[in-house]
C-alpha positions as YAML, in Angstrom:
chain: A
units: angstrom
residues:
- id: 1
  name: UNK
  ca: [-63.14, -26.81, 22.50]
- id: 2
  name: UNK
  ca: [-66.03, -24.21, 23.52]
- id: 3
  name: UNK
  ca: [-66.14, -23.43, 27.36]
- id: 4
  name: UNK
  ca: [-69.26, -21.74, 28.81]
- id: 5
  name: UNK
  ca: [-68.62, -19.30, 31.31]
- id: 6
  name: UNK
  ca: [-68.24, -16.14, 33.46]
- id: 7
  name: UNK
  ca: [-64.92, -15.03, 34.47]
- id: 8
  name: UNK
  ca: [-66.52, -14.29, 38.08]
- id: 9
  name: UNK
  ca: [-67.35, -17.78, 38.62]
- id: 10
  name: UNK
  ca: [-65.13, -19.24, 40.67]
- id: 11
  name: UNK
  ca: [-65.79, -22.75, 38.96]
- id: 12
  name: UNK
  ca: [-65.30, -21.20, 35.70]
- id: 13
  name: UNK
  ca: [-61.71, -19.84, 37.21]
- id: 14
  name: UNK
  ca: [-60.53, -22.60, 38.46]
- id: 15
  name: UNK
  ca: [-61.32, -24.19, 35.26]
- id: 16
  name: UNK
  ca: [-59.84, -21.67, 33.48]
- id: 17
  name: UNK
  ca: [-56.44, -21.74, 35.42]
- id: 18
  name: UNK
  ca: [-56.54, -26.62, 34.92]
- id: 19
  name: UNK
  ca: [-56.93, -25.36, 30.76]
- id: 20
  name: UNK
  ca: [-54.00, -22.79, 31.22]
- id: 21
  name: UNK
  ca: [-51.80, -25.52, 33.50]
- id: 22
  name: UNK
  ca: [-52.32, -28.18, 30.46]
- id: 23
  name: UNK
  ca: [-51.87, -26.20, 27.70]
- id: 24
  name: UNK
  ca: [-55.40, -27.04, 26.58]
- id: 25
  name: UNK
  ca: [-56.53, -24.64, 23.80]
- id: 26
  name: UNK
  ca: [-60.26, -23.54, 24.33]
- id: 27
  name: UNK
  ca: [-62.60, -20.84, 23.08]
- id: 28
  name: UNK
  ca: [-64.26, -18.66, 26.28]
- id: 29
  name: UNK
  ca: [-67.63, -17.94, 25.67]
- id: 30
  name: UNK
  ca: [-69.22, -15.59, 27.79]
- id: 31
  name: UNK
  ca: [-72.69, -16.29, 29.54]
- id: 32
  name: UNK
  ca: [-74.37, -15.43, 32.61]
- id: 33
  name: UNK
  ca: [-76.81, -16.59, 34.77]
- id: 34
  name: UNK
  ca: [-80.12, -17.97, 32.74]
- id: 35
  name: UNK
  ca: [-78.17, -17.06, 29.60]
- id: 36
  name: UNK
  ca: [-80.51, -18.55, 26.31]
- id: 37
  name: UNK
  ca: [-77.30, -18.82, 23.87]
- id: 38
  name: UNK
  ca: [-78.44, -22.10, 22.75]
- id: 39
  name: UNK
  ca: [-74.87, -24.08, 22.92]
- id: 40
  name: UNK
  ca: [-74.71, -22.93, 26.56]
- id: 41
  name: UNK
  ca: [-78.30, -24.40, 27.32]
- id: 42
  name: UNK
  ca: [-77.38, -27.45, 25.05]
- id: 43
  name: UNK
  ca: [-74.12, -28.25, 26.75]
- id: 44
  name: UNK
  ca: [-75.85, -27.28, 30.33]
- id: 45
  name: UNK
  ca: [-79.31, -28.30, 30.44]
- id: 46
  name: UNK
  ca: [-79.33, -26.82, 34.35]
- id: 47
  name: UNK
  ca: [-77.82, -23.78, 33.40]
- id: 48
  name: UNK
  ca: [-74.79, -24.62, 35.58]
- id: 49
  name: UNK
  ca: [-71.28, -22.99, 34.43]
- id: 50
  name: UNK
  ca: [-69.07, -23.94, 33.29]
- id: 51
  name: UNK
  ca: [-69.91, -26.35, 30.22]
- id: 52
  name: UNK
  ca: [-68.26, -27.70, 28.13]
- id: 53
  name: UNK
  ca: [-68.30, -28.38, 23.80]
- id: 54
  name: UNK
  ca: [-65.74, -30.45, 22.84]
- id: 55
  name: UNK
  ca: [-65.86, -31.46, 19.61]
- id: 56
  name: UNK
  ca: [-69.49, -32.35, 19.93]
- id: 57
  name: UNK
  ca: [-69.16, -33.87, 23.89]
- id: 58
  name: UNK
  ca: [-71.34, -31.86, 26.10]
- id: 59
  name: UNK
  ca: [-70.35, -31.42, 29.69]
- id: 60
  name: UNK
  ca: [-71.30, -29.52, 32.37]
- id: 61
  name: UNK
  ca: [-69.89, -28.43, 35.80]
- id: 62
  name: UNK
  ca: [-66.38, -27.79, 36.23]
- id: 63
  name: UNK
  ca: [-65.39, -30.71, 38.35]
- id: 64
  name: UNK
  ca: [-66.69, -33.54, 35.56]
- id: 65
  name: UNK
  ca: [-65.57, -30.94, 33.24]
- id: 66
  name: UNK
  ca: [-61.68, -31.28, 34.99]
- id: 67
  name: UNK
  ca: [-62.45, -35.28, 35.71]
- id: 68
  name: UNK
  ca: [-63.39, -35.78, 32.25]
- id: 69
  name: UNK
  ca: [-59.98, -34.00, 30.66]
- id: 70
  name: UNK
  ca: [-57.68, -35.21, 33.12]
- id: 71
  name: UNK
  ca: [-58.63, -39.17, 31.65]
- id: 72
  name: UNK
  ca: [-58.00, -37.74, 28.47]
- id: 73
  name: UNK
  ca: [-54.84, -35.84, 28.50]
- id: 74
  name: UNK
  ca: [-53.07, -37.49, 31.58]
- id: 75
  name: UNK
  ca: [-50.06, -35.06, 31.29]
- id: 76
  name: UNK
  ca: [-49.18, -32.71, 33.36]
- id: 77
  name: UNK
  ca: [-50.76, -34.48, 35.82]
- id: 78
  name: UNK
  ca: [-52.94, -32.76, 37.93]
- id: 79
  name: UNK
  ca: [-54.44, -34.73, 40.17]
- id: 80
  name: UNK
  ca: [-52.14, -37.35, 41.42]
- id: 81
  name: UNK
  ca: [-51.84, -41.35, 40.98]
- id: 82
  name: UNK
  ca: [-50.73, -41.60, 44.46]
- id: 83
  name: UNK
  ca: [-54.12, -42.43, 46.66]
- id: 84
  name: UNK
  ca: [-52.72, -40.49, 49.54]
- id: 85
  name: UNK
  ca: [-52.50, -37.03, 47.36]
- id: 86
  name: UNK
  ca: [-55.01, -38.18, 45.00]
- id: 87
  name: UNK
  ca: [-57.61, -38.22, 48.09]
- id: 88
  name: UNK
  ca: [-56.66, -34.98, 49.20]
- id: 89
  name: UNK
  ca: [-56.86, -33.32, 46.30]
- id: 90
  name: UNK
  ca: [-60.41, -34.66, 46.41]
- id: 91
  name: UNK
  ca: [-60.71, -33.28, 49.63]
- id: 92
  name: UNK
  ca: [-58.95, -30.18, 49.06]
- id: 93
  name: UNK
  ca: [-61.33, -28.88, 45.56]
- id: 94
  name: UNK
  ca: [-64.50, -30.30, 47.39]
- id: 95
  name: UNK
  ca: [-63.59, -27.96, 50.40]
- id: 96
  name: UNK
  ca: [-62.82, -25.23, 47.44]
- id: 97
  name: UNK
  ca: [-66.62, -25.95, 45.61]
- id: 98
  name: UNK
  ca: [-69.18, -26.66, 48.12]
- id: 99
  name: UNK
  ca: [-67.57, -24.97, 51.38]
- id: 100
  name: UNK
  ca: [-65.34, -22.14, 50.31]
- id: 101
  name: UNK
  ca: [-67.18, -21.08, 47.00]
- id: 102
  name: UNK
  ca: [-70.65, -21.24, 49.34]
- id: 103
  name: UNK
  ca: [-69.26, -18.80, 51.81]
- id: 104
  name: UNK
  ca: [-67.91, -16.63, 49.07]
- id: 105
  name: UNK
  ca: [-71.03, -16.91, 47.27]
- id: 106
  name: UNK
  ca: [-73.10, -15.79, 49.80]
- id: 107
  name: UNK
  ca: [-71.72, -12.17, 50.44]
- id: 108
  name: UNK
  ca: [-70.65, -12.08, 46.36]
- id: 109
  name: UNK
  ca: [-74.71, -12.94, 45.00]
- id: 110
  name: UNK
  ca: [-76.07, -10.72, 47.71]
- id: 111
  name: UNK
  ca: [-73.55, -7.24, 47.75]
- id: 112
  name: UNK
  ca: [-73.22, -7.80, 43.88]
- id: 113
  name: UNK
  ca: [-75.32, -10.26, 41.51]
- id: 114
  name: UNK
  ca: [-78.23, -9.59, 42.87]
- id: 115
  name: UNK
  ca: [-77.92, -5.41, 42.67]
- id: 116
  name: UNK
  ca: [-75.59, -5.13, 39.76]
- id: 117
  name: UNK
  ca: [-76.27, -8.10, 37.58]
- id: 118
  name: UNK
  ca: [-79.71, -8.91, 38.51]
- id: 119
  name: UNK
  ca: [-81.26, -5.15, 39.85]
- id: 120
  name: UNK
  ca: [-82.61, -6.74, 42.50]
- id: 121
  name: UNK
  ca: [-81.56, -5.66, 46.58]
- id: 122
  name: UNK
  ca: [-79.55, -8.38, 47.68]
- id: 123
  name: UNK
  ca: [-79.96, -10.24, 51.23]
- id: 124
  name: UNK
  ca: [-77.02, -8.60, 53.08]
- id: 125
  name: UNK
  ca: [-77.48, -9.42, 56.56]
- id: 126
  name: UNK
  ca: [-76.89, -13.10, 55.01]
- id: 127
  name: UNK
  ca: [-73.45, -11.79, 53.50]
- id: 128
  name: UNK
  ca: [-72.69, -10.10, 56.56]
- id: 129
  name: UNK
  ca: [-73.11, -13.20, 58.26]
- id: 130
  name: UNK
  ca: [-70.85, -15.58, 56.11]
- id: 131
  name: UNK
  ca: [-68.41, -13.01, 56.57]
- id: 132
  name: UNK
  ca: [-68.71, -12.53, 60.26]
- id: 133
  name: UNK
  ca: [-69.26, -15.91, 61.37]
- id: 134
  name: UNK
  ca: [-67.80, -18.46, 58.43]
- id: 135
  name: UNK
  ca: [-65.43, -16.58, 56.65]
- id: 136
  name: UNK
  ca: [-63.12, -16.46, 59.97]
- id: 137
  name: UNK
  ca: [-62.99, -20.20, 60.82]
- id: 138
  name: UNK
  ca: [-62.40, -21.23, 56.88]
- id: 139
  name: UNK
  ca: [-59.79, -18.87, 56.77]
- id: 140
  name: UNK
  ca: [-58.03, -20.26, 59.68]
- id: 141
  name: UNK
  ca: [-58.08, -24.13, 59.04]
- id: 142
  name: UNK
  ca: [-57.00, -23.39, 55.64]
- id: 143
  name: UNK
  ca: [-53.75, -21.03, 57.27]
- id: 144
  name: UNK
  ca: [-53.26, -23.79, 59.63]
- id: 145
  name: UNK
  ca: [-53.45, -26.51, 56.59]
- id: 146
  name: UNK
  ca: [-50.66, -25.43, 53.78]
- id: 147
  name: UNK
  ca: [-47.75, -27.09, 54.31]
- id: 148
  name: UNK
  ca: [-44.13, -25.68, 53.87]
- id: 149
  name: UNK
  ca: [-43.63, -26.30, 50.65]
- id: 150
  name: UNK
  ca: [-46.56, -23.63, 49.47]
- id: 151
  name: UNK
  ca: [-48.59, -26.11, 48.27]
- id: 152
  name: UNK
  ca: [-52.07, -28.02, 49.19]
- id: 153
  name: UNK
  ca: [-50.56, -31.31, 48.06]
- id: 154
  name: UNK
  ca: [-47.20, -32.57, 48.09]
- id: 155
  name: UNK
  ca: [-44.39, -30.47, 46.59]
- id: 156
  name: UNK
  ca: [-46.06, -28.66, 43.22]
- id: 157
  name: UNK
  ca: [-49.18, -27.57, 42.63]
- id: 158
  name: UNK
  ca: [-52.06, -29.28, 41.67]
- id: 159
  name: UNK
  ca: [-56.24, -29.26, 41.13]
- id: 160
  name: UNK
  ca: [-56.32, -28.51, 45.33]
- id: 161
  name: UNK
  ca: [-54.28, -25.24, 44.44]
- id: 162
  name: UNK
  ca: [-56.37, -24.06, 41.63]
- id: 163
  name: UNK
  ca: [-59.91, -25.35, 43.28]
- id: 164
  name: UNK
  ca: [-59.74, -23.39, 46.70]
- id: 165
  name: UNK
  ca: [-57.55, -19.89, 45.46]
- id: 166
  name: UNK
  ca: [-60.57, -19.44, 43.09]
- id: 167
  name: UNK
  ca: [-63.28, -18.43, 45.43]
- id: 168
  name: UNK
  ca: [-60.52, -15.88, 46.93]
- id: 169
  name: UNK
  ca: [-61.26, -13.36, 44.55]
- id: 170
  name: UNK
  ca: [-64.96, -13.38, 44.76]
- id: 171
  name: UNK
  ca: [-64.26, -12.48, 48.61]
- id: 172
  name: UNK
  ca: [-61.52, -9.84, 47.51]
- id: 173
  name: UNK
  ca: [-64.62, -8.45, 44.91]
- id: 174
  name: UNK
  ca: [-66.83, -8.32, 48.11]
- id: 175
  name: UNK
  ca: [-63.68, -6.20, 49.92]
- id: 176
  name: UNK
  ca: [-62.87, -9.25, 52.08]
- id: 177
  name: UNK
  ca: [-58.90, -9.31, 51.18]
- id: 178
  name: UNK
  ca: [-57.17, -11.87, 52.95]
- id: 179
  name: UNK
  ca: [-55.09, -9.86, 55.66]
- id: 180
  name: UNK
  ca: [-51.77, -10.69, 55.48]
- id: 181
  name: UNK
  ca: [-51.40, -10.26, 59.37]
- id: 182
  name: UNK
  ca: [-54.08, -12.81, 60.41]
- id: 183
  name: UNK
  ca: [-52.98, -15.36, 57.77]
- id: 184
  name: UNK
  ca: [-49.70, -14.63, 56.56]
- id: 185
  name: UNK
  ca: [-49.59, -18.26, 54.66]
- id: 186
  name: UNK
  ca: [-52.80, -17.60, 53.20]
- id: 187
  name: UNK
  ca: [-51.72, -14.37, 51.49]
- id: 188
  name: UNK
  ca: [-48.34, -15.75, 50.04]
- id: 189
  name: UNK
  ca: [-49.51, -18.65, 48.61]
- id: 190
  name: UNK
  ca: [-53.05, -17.39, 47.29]
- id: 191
  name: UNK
  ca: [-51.05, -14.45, 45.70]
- id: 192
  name: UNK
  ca: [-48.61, -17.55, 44.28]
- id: 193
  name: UNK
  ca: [-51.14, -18.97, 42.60]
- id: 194
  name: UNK
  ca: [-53.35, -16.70, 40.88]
- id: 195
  name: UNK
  ca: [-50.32, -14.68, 39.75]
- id: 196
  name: UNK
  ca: [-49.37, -18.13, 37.53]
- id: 197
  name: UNK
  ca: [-49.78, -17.99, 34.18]
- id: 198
  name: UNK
  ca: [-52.74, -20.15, 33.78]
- id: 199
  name: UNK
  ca: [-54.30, -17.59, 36.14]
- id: 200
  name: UNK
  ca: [-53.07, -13.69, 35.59]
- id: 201
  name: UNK
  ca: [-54.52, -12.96, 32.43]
- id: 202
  name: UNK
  ca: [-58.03, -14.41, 33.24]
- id: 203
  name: UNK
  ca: [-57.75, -12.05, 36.81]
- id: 204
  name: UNK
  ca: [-57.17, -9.08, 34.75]
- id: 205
  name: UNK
  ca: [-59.43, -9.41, 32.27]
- id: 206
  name: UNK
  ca: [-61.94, -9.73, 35.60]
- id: 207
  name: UNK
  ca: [-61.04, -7.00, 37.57]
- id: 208
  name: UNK
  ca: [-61.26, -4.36, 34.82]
- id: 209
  name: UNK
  ca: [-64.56, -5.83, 34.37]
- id: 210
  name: UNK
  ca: [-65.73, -5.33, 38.09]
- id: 211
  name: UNK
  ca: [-64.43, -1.83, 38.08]
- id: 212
  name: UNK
  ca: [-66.53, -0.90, 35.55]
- id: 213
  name: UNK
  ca: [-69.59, -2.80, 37.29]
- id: 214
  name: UNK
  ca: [-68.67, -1.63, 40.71]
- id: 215
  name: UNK
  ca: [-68.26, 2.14, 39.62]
- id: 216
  name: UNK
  ca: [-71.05, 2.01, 37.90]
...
């Protein structure tokens, strides 16, 4: 299996950490935005990351991506049978893609894509904003929402866990660390999950990247 991605997508890491969590053995290849490798633009005629080659089956975006392989290899199970947890872990990676990842995305494309990647200036009284005036109220329903047992859903983790701690580092990447006084159950549990397994080596291999971009 062939995944397209970037390491700094936070689609592509929370796909990363679901392959890691199965023990799914995949080939990262890198791409970036508008990237003409022809496999990536086969596989994702939108240009949308992460896609997927397996054995022939072209997919893109890392929810059908995650949909698509949990049918197929049921075990570990992450996403639940029970319709209770299965909903909210609906809930939970929808919150992580299309609210979290937006915010994030915001101050991430405008302080970095867009003058590092793309050497363009970068719209930064929009980041400024997302982190002024969205970041703060995310941040606190999601410190108000994990339950005791450190955990989005029920008692171990599953897709909710892996879907919203992605976008986390993009705001760490923009200097927006979670602070551990503010949101003390946001900081323990974030730092829980992308110091698993599935996760470490993948946020390594990312942050020596960025320091070379960001120093440079």
């Amino acid at each position: 299996m062939i995944i397209y991605g970037s390491v700094v997508s936070p689609f592509v890491r929370k796909l990363l950490g679901y392959l890691g969590e199965k023990g799914i053995d995949f080939e990262l290849k890198g791409v970036g935005l508008g990237d003409p490798d022809p496999g990536f633009q086969a596989a994702s005629p939108l240009g949308k990351m992460p896609a997927m080659d397996d054995d022939g089956f072209l997919l893109a975006d890392s929810s059908a991506i995650i949909h698509y392989l949990e049918a197929k290899q049921p075990e570990p199970a992450l996403i639940p049978a029970d319709p209770r947890e299965r909903g909210q872990v609906i809930w939970w990676e929808e919150f992580g893609d299309t609210v979290f990842a937006a915010c994030s995305g915001k101050m991430f494309f405008n302080r970095i894509v867009a003058p590092k990647f793309l050497g363009r200036e970068g719209d930064l009284a929009a980041a400024a904003a997302a982190e002024a005036e969205e970041l703060p109220r995310l941040l606190d329903y999601l410190e108000g929402a994990i339950p005791a047992s450190g955990f989005l859903v029920g008692d171990r983790l599953t897709l909710a866990d892996l879907a919203v701690a992605s976008p986390l580092m993009n705001f760490r990447h923009c200097g927006a660390r979670v602070d551990a006084g503010k949101h003390p159950k946001i900081a323990a549990w974030s730092e829980a999950i992308l110091s698993r397994p599935s996760m470490a080596p993948w946020i390594a291999k990312e942050e020596r990247m960025m320091a070379k971009v960001l120093g440079g």
